[in-house]
């Protein structure tokens, strides 16, 4: 019997491989560590380009931040993803700043070292066990094969419609081409298929948040991503170069830093605030793109998608109601008409600001001081006087942040402020204006962060104070109306549809403003006073900037942009603050969101005809950047011709050497000649060489904007072409560049 029992004993199992013995979290860490080592090797071997650059960028934007963020014991999954990307960007910004300020420019070895160190830390220091009290994202029915088999046909219809809409979008972009048709920009250039695709994706997003039973998280995430792509990537995808003229100065600064490995504060203000440019040059070198022209177009979609994700995470700190946080995010995506997502330090610093708000709302919430609490009590009496019973709104009360996270969150806030301070002149002060009062009145803690945020901004400004004051001025005067003024072009005929279309940004701004304010009132009347005060202040604070600065006429746009996420929250409260979804609320939300989609499309795409930069102009500008010397003079007529594009751009910046022919032609009653242009140049600067640029886009601008008699420009070019001392040194069909030789 004993022998029989002995024979029935199971054989001992072979030991599991080391990887199999790891838990799911450690297997993820092992995978990330291995990926980090592989990416580090790719960087050291300088293997980049279109195929491997995305892999390199993902590694750089995930691993360094993940080493830090995985230590957070309690965070919303979406917020954790956002923190990971932004933390990685901040780390590389700090490193790139150190390199350009010291002149030791070694991006690839430094990036590889950071990734290898991150990989080692991930394996050597396990993350603490996460015991989260946060609301998980509800990925019900998301991409599980067994769920797909048991789904009804009707549940797959929205996915099928979304897939068809995205395919139509791709086909529409392929049919669009890079030539504009009509005078309404892309509005008259996109084929009908594009409008079907855009309408389909927008309708799915609206249906997803307004339906009796909300769409799944997976479907909403997919449809929102598709909507952001359709709205914010379409314009960039139909051209092969960055489309906006103001991107090219930023490209030039980035290329200068990448070529020289340093900054020169005597060149311009961008070299004094080089954070964005240095990290762009750093990551471009690491990914194998040493010319920012090759990747700058990606900024519009990338910043837009990241900002939408951050806004979603912000609203999730305020409400556990999916209808509210998805609707607020959709409102933000449909009303961000300002077009500040392009390749610029503004877009970078705006993302940093949104992340600062997310950090504060996630980890630093606190009870207000007595004065603020008493004010809340007075507002609370409005709800009681209205006769409404306080509603138990999901997520109205703030979760209690872990005390252990206060100090790390405060440090993170200061680091983000420091990165923003070194990247943009305005954003750090808007951040102080919005966040500091909330620390002072106790809504966030600790209180010392209010002066600390201001001190970081002021400390960076002081060494540059004289430069800013002398070149730009610190204040524009206490004239709110003037600082917020907006002039509609006056050359449009009365009653023309164009005049109405130019008002679409105003209509969209007014709509979101009214809905947001109404939502604040409704949320207060439902008893959610503290929550509303925080959000309403974050929406209202940027307006106070108009009292002191116009920011070159852009202050009104910055104010709108910084207020927008929180006005979007107010709009969502207006629609869904009630305990139950009602038919009236659903119809109102659907109508408002549809109006936003229409107004956004008109506002965002109609200006393409005026501002788009042509590829032929970019090729000519790059050629000229490689030829020009510090003592040369360049004449052109278009302010949008991308002359500032390459590492040689400082050669253009001496006053007057980059000169517009427009004023010269406007001041002359007769046809200019080559001799007169040469005489004008030598009288003012005595240059070694004189270049004159003619392009089809310049002629189109002169004709469209009626700068002067359009016939004068071709006549001047014919005169130059026939002159004995003038050579045509460049010609690509659309752009011709002439060089005037010295005659004496």
Short mmCIF file of C-alpha atoms in Angstrom, two decimals, residues 334-738:
data_model
loop_
_atom_site.label_atom_id
_atom_site.label_comp_id
_atom_site.label_asym_id
_atom_site.label_seq_id
_atom_site.Cartn_x
_atom_site.Cartn_y
_atom_site.Cartn_z
CA UNK A 334 -14.64 71.81 -29.76
CA UNK A 335 -13.92 75.35 -28.54
CA UNK A 336 -10.11 75.62 -28.60
CA UNK A 337 -10.12 77.72 -31.77
CA UNK A 338 -7.13 79.88 -30.76
CA UNK A 339 -4.72 77.62 -32.69
CA UNK A 340 -1.98 77.75 -30.07
CA UNK A 341 -1.01 74.08 -30.51
CA UNK A 342 1.57 74.80 -33.18
CA UNK A 343 5.30 74.33 -32.68
CA UNK A 344 5.94 76.98 -30.06
CA UNK A 345 6.99 77.60 -26.45
CA UNK A 346 3.42 78.81 -25.81
CA UNK A 347 2.00 75.36 -26.53
CA UNK A 348 4.68 73.66 -24.43
CA UNK A 349 4.20 75.95 -21.45
CA UNK A 350 0.41 75.69 -21.67
CA UNK A 351 0.70 71.92 -21.28
CA UNK A 352 2.92 72.50 -18.26
CA UNK A 353 0.32 74.86 -16.77
CA UNK A 354 -2.49 72.34 -17.20
CA UNK A 355 -0.30 69.72 -15.54
CA UNK A 356 0.34 72.08 -12.62
CA UNK A 357 -3.42 72.45 -12.17
CA UNK A 358 -3.79 68.67 -12.29
CA UNK A 359 -1.09 68.19 -9.63
CA UNK A 360 -2.69 70.76 -7.33
CA UNK A 361 -6.21 69.38 -7.74
CA UNK A 362 -5.04 65.79 -7.26
CA UNK A 363 -2.68 66.06 -4.28
CA UNK A 364 -2.93 69.50 -2.67
CA UNK A 365 -6.63 70.06 -1.94
CA UNK A 366 -7.35 71.38 1.55
CA UNK A 367 -9.94 73.14 3.71
CA UNK A 368 -10.04 76.93 3.19
CA UNK A 369 -9.26 79.57 5.79
CA UNK A 370 -12.06 80.93 7.97
CA UNK A 371 -12.68 83.97 5.78
CA UNK A 372 -13.12 81.83 2.67
CA UNK A 373 -15.26 79.32 4.56
CA UNK A 374 -17.52 82.17 5.74
CA UNK A 375 -17.87 83.37 2.15
CA UNK A 376 -18.82 79.85 1.13
CA UNK A 377 -21.48 79.91 3.82
CA UNK A 378 -23.00 83.06 2.39
CA UNK A 379 -23.12 81.51 -1.07
CA UNK A 380 -24.60 78.36 0.42
CA UNK A 381 -27.53 80.39 1.71
CA UNK A 382 -28.42 81.16 -1.92
CA UNK A 383 -29.07 77.48 -2.42
CA UNK A 384 -31.24 77.31 0.68
CA UNK A 385 -33.18 80.43 -0.33
CA UNK A 386 -33.84 78.95 -3.75
CA UNK A 387 -35.76 76.19 -2.01
CA UNK A 388 -33.64 73.51 -3.63
CA UNK A 389 -32.56 70.53 -1.64
CA UNK A 390 -28.83 69.92 -1.76
CA UNK A 391 -28.18 67.25 -4.35
CA UNK A 392 -25.80 64.44 -3.76
CA UNK A 393 -23.73 65.01 -6.87
CA UNK A 394 -21.15 62.33 -7.53
CA UNK A 395 -17.63 63.63 -7.03
CA UNK A 396 -18.70 67.00 -5.62
CA UNK A 397 -16.64 66.54 -2.49
CA UNK A 398 -12.90 66.48 -2.96
CA UNK A 399 -11.07 63.28 -2.08
CA UNK A 400 -8.67 63.64 0.84
CA UNK A 401 -5.15 63.63 -0.60
CA UNK A 402 -2.56 61.48 1.11
CA UNK A 403 -0.45 63.57 3.47
CA UNK A 404 2.68 61.80 2.28
CA UNK A 405 2.15 63.19 -1.22
CA UNK A 406 2.00 66.87 -0.23
CA UNK A 407 5.76 67.48 -0.23
CA UNK A 408 6.48 65.53 -3.47
CA UNK A 409 3.56 67.30 -5.17
CA UNK A 410 4.81 70.68 -3.98
CA UNK A 411 8.28 69.91 -5.33
CA UNK A 412 6.76 68.77 -8.64
CA UNK A 413 4.81 72.02 -8.87
CA UNK A 414 7.98 74.07 -8.37
CA UNK A 415 9.88 72.01 -10.96
CA UNK A 416 7.11 72.47 -13.53
CA UNK A 417 7.05 76.20 -12.78
CA UNK A 418 10.82 76.37 -13.23
CA UNK A 419 10.61 74.62 -16.60
CA UNK A 420 7.80 76.94 -17.69
CA UNK A 421 9.77 79.97 -16.46
CA UNK A 422 12.73 79.04 -18.67
CA UNK A 423 10.47 78.39 -21.66
CA UNK A 424 7.94 81.22 -21.90
CA UNK A 425 7.70 84.80 -20.70
CA UNK A 426 3.97 84.93 -19.85
CA UNK A 427 2.78 81.51 -18.71
CA UNK A 428 4.53 81.43 -15.29
CA UNK A 429 2.79 84.66 -14.27
CA UNK A 430 -0.59 83.40 -15.41
CA UNK A 431 0.08 80.28 -13.34
CA UNK A 432 0.85 82.45 -10.30
CA UNK A 433 -2.26 84.52 -10.92
CA UNK A 434 -4.45 81.41 -11.06
CA UNK A 435 -2.90 79.20 -8.38
CA UNK A 436 -1.41 81.55 -5.77
CA UNK A 437 -4.75 82.87 -4.40
CA UNK A 438 -5.99 79.30 -3.97
CA UNK A 439 -2.94 78.57 -1.81
CA UNK A 440 -3.32 81.82 0.12
CA UNK A 441 -6.98 81.13 0.96
CA UNK A 442 -6.30 77.53 1.89
CA UNK A 443 -8.00 75.70 -0.96
CA UNK A 444 -4.61 74.20 -1.76
CA UNK A 445 -1.76 73.49 0.63
CA UNK A 446 0.91 74.33 1.69
CA UNK A 447 0.51 78.10 1.72
CA UNK A 448 4.21 78.79 1.20
CA UNK A 449 3.87 77.57 -2.38
CA UNK A 450 2.15 80.84 -3.35
CA UNK A 451 5.23 83.05 -2.77
CA UNK A 452 7.52 80.23 -3.92
CA UNK A 453 5.88 80.07 -7.35
CA UNK A 454 6.17 83.84 -7.71
CA UNK A 455 9.77 83.82 -6.51
CA UNK A 456 10.80 81.30 -9.16
CA UNK A 457 9.30 83.47 -11.91
CA UNK A 458 10.75 86.75 -10.61
CA UNK A 459 14.20 85.27 -9.99
CA UNK A 460 14.45 84.29 -13.66
CA UNK A 461 13.11 87.63 -14.87
CA UNK A 462 15.52 89.84 -12.90
CA UNK A 463 18.66 89.15 -15.00
CA UNK A 464 16.58 89.81 -18.13
CA UNK A 465 14.59 92.74 -16.77
CA UNK A 466 16.44 95.52 -18.58
CA UNK A 467 16.30 93.66 -21.89
CA UNK A 468 12.54 93.09 -21.66
CA UNK A 469 11.80 96.62 -20.41
CA UNK A 470 13.85 98.32 -23.12
CA UNK A 471 12.80 96.12 -26.04
CA UNK A 472 9.17 95.27 -25.25
CA UNK A 473 8.08 97.11 -22.11
CA UNK A 474 6.82 95.46 -18.95
CA UNK A 475 3.33 96.94 -18.97
CA UNK A 476 0.92 98.01 -21.68
CA UNK A 477 -1.09 100.25 -19.38
CA UNK A 478 -4.20 99.67 -17.29
CA UNK A 479 -6.55 99.66 -20.26
CA UNK A 480 -8.48 96.41 -20.30
CA UNK A 481 -10.47 97.32 -23.41
CA UNK A 482 -7.38 98.21 -25.42
CA UNK A 483 -5.45 95.15 -24.23
CA UNK A 484 -8.35 92.91 -25.21
CA UNK A 485 -9.22 94.66 -28.47
CA UNK A 486 -9.84 92.73 -31.67
CA UNK A 487 -10.16 94.33 -35.08
CA UNK A 488 -12.15 92.63 -37.83
CA UNK A 489 -10.75 93.31 -41.33
CA UNK A 490 -12.53 96.30 -42.80
CA UNK A 491 -12.05 95.48 -46.48
CA UNK A 492 -14.88 92.93 -46.51
CA UNK A 493 -18.04 94.07 -48.28
CA UNK A 494 -21.03 94.74 -46.04
CA UNK A 495 -23.32 91.75 -45.80
CA UNK A 496 -20.76 89.39 -47.30
CA UNK A 497 -20.69 85.95 -45.68
CA UNK A 498 -17.00 86.52 -45.00
CA UNK A 499 -17.82 89.17 -42.41
CA UNK A 500 -20.05 86.73 -40.56
CA UNK A 501 -17.40 84.03 -40.78
CA UNK A 502 -14.78 86.28 -39.21
CA UNK A 503 -17.10 86.57 -36.22
CA UNK A 504 -17.22 82.81 -35.64
CA UNK A 505 -14.42 82.95 -33.02
CA UNK A 506 -16.34 85.67 -31.16
CA UNK A 507 -19.55 83.64 -31.33
CA UNK A 508 -17.80 80.52 -30.09
CA UNK A 509 -16.11 82.42 -27.26
CA UNK A 510 -19.39 84.03 -26.23
CA UNK A 511 -21.19 80.69 -26.30
CA UNK A 512 -18.72 78.89 -24.05
CA UNK A 513 -18.52 81.90 -21.75
CA UNK A 514 -22.30 82.05 -21.24
CA UNK A 515 -22.60 78.29 -20.78
CA UNK A 516 -19.70 78.19 -18.36
CA UNK A 517 -21.01 81.01 -16.17
CA UNK A 518 -24.50 79.52 -16.16
CA UNK A 519 -23.01 76.20 -15.12
CA UNK A 520 -21.17 77.82 -12.21
CA UNK A 521 -24.42 79.36 -10.98
CA UNK A 522 -26.28 76.09 -11.30
CA UNK A 523 -23.60 74.16 -9.43
CA UNK A 524 -23.66 76.71 -6.59
CA UNK A 525 -27.44 76.50 -6.37
CA UNK A 526 -27.11 72.75 -6.04
CA UNK A 527 -24.90 73.27 -3.00
CA UNK A 528 -21.46 72.54 -4.48
CA UNK A 529 -20.00 75.86 -3.43
CA UNK A 530 -16.37 75.02 -2.71
CA UNK A 531 -15.89 73.03 -5.87
CA UNK A 532 -17.44 75.83 -7.94
CA UNK A 533 -15.33 78.56 -6.34
CA UNK A 534 -12.10 76.75 -7.24
CA UNK A 535 -13.10 76.15 -10.84
CA UNK A 536 -14.66 79.60 -11.31
CA UNK A 537 -11.52 81.30 -10.02
CA UNK A 538 -9.29 79.28 -12.37
CA UNK A 539 -11.56 80.43 -15.22
CA UNK A 540 -11.68 84.07 -14.13
CA UNK A 541 -8.07 84.63 -13.01
CA UNK A 542 -6.54 85.05 -16.51
CA UNK A 543 -8.86 88.01 -17.21
CA UNK A 544 -6.95 90.11 -14.68
CA UNK A 545 -3.86 89.91 -16.90
CA UNK A 546 -5.59 92.26 -19.32
CA UNK A 547 -5.19 95.03 -16.76
CA UNK A 548 -1.44 95.22 -17.29
CA UNK A 549 -0.36 93.63 -20.58
CA UNK A 550 -1.55 93.19 -24.16
CA UNK A 551 1.32 90.74 -24.90
CA UNK A 552 1.75 92.11 -28.40
CA UNK A 553 -1.98 91.90 -29.07
CA UNK A 554 -2.13 88.22 -28.09
CA UNK A 555 -3.24 88.64 -24.46
CA UNK A 556 -6.91 88.15 -25.34
CA UNK A 557 -6.10 84.81 -26.92
CA UNK A 558 -4.04 83.67 -23.95
CA UNK A 559 -6.78 84.71 -21.53
CA UNK A 560 -9.36 82.71 -23.45
CA UNK A 561 -7.07 79.70 -23.71
CA UNK A 562 -6.25 79.61 -20.00
CA UNK A 563 -9.88 80.07 -18.97
CA UNK A 564 -11.24 77.53 -21.47
CA UNK A 565 -10.74 74.22 -19.59
CA UNK A 566 -12.63 75.53 -16.58
CA UNK A 567 -15.38 77.18 -18.59
CA UNK A 568 -15.80 73.76 -20.21
CA UNK A 569 -16.33 72.27 -16.74
CA UNK A 570 -19.02 74.87 -16.09
CA UNK A 571 -20.76 73.98 -19.35
CA UNK A 572 -20.78 70.30 -18.37
CA UNK A 573 -22.24 71.19 -14.97
CA UNK A 574 -24.98 73.15 -16.70
CA UNK A 575 -26.03 70.14 -18.74
CA UNK A 576 -25.60 67.33 -16.22
CA UNK A 577 -25.65 68.71 -12.67
CA UNK A 578 -28.99 67.08 -12.04
CA UNK A 579 -29.10 63.65 -10.38
CA UNK A 580 -30.60 62.11 -13.51
CA UNK A 581 -30.22 62.60 -17.22
CA UNK A 582 -33.29 64.31 -18.63
CA UNK A 583 -34.49 64.57 -22.19
CA UNK A 584 -34.34 68.36 -21.96
CA UNK A 585 -30.71 68.28 -20.80
CA UNK A 586 -29.75 65.82 -23.54
CA UNK A 587 -31.35 67.95 -26.25
CA UNK A 588 -29.72 71.11 -24.90
CA UNK A 589 -26.30 69.48 -24.71
CA UNK A 590 -26.65 68.04 -28.22
CA UNK A 591 -27.66 71.41 -29.69
CA UNK A 592 -24.86 73.30 -27.93
CA UNK A 593 -22.16 70.77 -28.83
CA UNK A 594 -23.33 70.71 -32.46
CA UNK A 595 -23.15 74.51 -32.63
CA UNK A 596 -19.64 74.39 -31.15
CA UNK A 597 -18.51 71.87 -33.77
CA UNK A 598 -19.80 74.04 -36.62
CA UNK A 599 -18.35 77.29 -35.26
CA UNK A 600 -15.01 75.66 -34.52
CA UNK A 601 -14.70 74.31 -38.06
CA UNK A 602 -15.32 77.76 -39.55
CA UNK A 603 -13.02 79.56 -37.10
CA UNK A 604 -10.14 77.10 -37.34
CA UNK A 605 -9.91 76.40 -41.06
CA UNK A 606 -10.96 79.62 -42.79
CA UNK A 607 -7.66 81.48 -42.21
CA UNK A 608 -5.57 78.93 -44.10
CA UNK A 609 -5.60 80.96 -47.33
CA UNK A 610 -3.95 83.92 -45.65
CA UNK A 611 -1.32 82.23 -43.50
CA UNK A 612 -0.23 78.98 -45.10
CA UNK A 613 3.46 78.69 -46.00
CA UNK A 614 4.28 76.94 -49.28
CA UNK A 615 6.89 74.19 -49.55
CA UNK A 616 8.61 76.02 -52.39
CA UNK A 617 9.07 79.00 -50.08
CA UNK A 618 10.60 76.75 -47.41
CA UNK A 619 13.07 75.23 -49.89
CA UNK A 620 14.13 78.71 -51.02
CA UNK A 621 14.45 79.96 -47.45
CA UNK A 622 16.66 77.01 -46.50
CA UNK A 623 18.88 77.68 -49.51
CA UNK A 624 19.18 81.34 -48.57
CA UNK A 625 19.94 80.46 -44.93
CA UNK A 626 22.90 78.47 -46.18
CA UNK A 627 24.20 81.40 -48.26
CA UNK A 628 23.61 84.54 -46.23
CA UNK A 629 26.39 86.19 -44.24
CA UNK A 630 26.14 88.72 -41.37
CA UNK A 631 26.90 91.67 -43.68
CA UNK A 632 24.32 90.82 -46.35
CA UNK A 633 20.96 92.52 -46.91
CA UNK A 634 17.75 90.76 -47.99
CA UNK A 635 14.67 92.37 -49.55
CA UNK A 636 11.27 90.67 -49.76
CA UNK A 637 7.62 91.73 -49.61
CA UNK A 638 5.86 89.07 -47.53
CA UNK A 639 5.97 89.04 -43.75
CA UNK A 640 5.05 85.35 -43.96
CA UNK A 641 7.97 84.26 -46.13
CA UNK A 642 9.96 81.90 -43.82
CA UNK A 643 13.36 83.56 -44.06
CA UNK A 644 14.12 82.81 -40.41
CA UNK A 645 14.39 79.04 -40.68
CA UNK A 646 17.91 77.72 -40.09
CA UNK A 647 20.93 77.93 -37.80
CA UNK A 648 22.20 80.99 -39.67
CA UNK A 649 19.17 83.07 -38.70
CA UNK A 650 21.14 85.49 -36.45
CA UNK A 651 22.67 86.88 -39.65
CA UNK A 652 19.26 88.34 -40.51
CA UNK A 653 18.57 90.05 -37.22
CA UNK A 654 20.70 93.19 -37.40
CA UNK A 655 18.19 96.01 -37.72
CA UNK A 656 17.13 96.66 -41.28
CA UNK A 657 19.14 93.95 -43.04
CA UNK A 658 15.95 91.95 -43.49
CA UNK A 659 13.87 94.59 -45.22
CA UNK A 660 10.41 94.61 -46.71
CA UNK A 661 10.11 95.90 -50.25
CA UNK A 662 6.52 96.81 -49.45
CA UNK A 663 7.27 100.08 -47.66
CA UNK A 664 9.87 100.98 -50.25
CA UNK A 665 7.41 100.45 -53.09
CA UNK A 666 4.58 102.18 -51.22
CA UNK A 667 6.75 105.25 -50.63
CA UNK A 668 7.71 105.50 -54.31
CA UNK A 669 5.45 107.11 -56.90
CA UNK A 670 7.32 105.47 -59.77
CA UNK A 671 8.72 102.07 -60.69
CA UNK A 672 11.76 101.09 -58.64
CA UNK A 673 14.94 99.94 -60.35
CA UNK A 674 17.81 97.67 -59.35
CA UNK A 675 20.10 100.68 -59.01
CA UNK A 676 17.72 102.37 -56.56
CA UNK A 677 17.47 99.22 -54.41
CA UNK A 678 21.26 98.92 -54.37
CA UNK A 679 21.63 102.61 -53.51
CA UNK A 680 19.07 102.30 -50.70
CA UNK A 681 20.87 99.26 -49.25
CA UNK A 682 24.34 100.81 -49.40
CA UNK A 683 23.14 104.08 -47.95
CA UNK A 684 21.71 102.35 -44.89
CA UNK A 685 23.99 99.34 -44.24
CA UNK A 686 26.72 99.13 -46.90
CA UNK A 687 26.22 95.35 -47.25
CA UNK A 688 28.59 92.97 -48.94
CA UNK A 689 25.76 91.45 -50.98
CA UNK A 690 22.12 92.32 -51.66
CA UNK A 691 19.52 89.59 -52.23
CA UNK A 692 16.01 90.26 -53.52
CA UNK A 693 13.36 87.55 -53.11
CA UNK A 694 10.32 87.20 -55.38
CA UNK A 695 7.74 84.47 -54.99
CA UNK A 696 4.29 83.57 -56.23
CA UNK A 697 3.01 83.60 -52.65
CA UNK A 698 4.28 87.16 -52.17
CA UNK A 699 2.46 88.30 -55.30
CA UNK A 700 -0.72 86.57 -54.10
CA UNK A 701 -0.50 88.36 -50.75
CA UNK A 702 0.07 91.74 -52.38
CA UNK A 703 -2.96 91.17 -54.62
CA UNK A 704 -5.20 89.85 -51.82
CA UNK A 705 -4.31 92.46 -49.20
CA UNK A 706 -3.99 95.33 -51.72
CA UNK A 707 -0.64 96.43 -50.28
CA UNK A 708 0.20 98.31 -53.48
CA UNK A 709 -0.39 98.07 -57.22
CA UNK A 710 0.26 94.38 -57.85
CA UNK A 711 1.70 95.10 -61.31
CA UNK A 712 4.67 96.85 -59.72
CA UNK A 713 6.12 93.63 -58.34
CA UNK A 714 6.40 91.69 -61.65
CA UNK A 715 7.66 94.85 -63.31
CA UNK A 716 10.40 95.21 -60.70
CA UNK A 717 11.40 91.57 -61.17
CA UNK A 718 11.62 92.03 -64.94
CA UNK A 719 13.77 95.10 -64.42
CA UNK A 720 16.13 93.20 -62.11
CA UNK A 721 16.34 90.23 -64.48
CA UNK A 722 17.46 92.52 -67.31
CA UNK A 723 20.00 94.53 -65.27
CA UNK A 724 23.69 93.94 -66.01
CA UNK A 725 24.79 93.77 -62.37
CA UNK A 726 22.07 91.35 -61.23
CA UNK A 727 22.29 87.54 -61.21
CA UNK A 728 19.44 85.09 -60.68
CA UNK A 729 21.03 82.82 -58.05
CA UNK A 730 18.02 80.65 -57.19
CA UNK A 731 14.91 79.55 -59.05
CA UNK A 732 12.55 76.69 -58.19
CA UNK A 733 9.68 77.95 -60.34
CA UNK A 734 7.66 79.52 -57.52
CA UNK A 735 10.53 81.44 -55.90
CA UNK A 736 13.24 83.46 -57.61
CA UNK A 737 16.17 85.03 -55.75
CA UNK A 738 18.33 87.73 -57.35
#
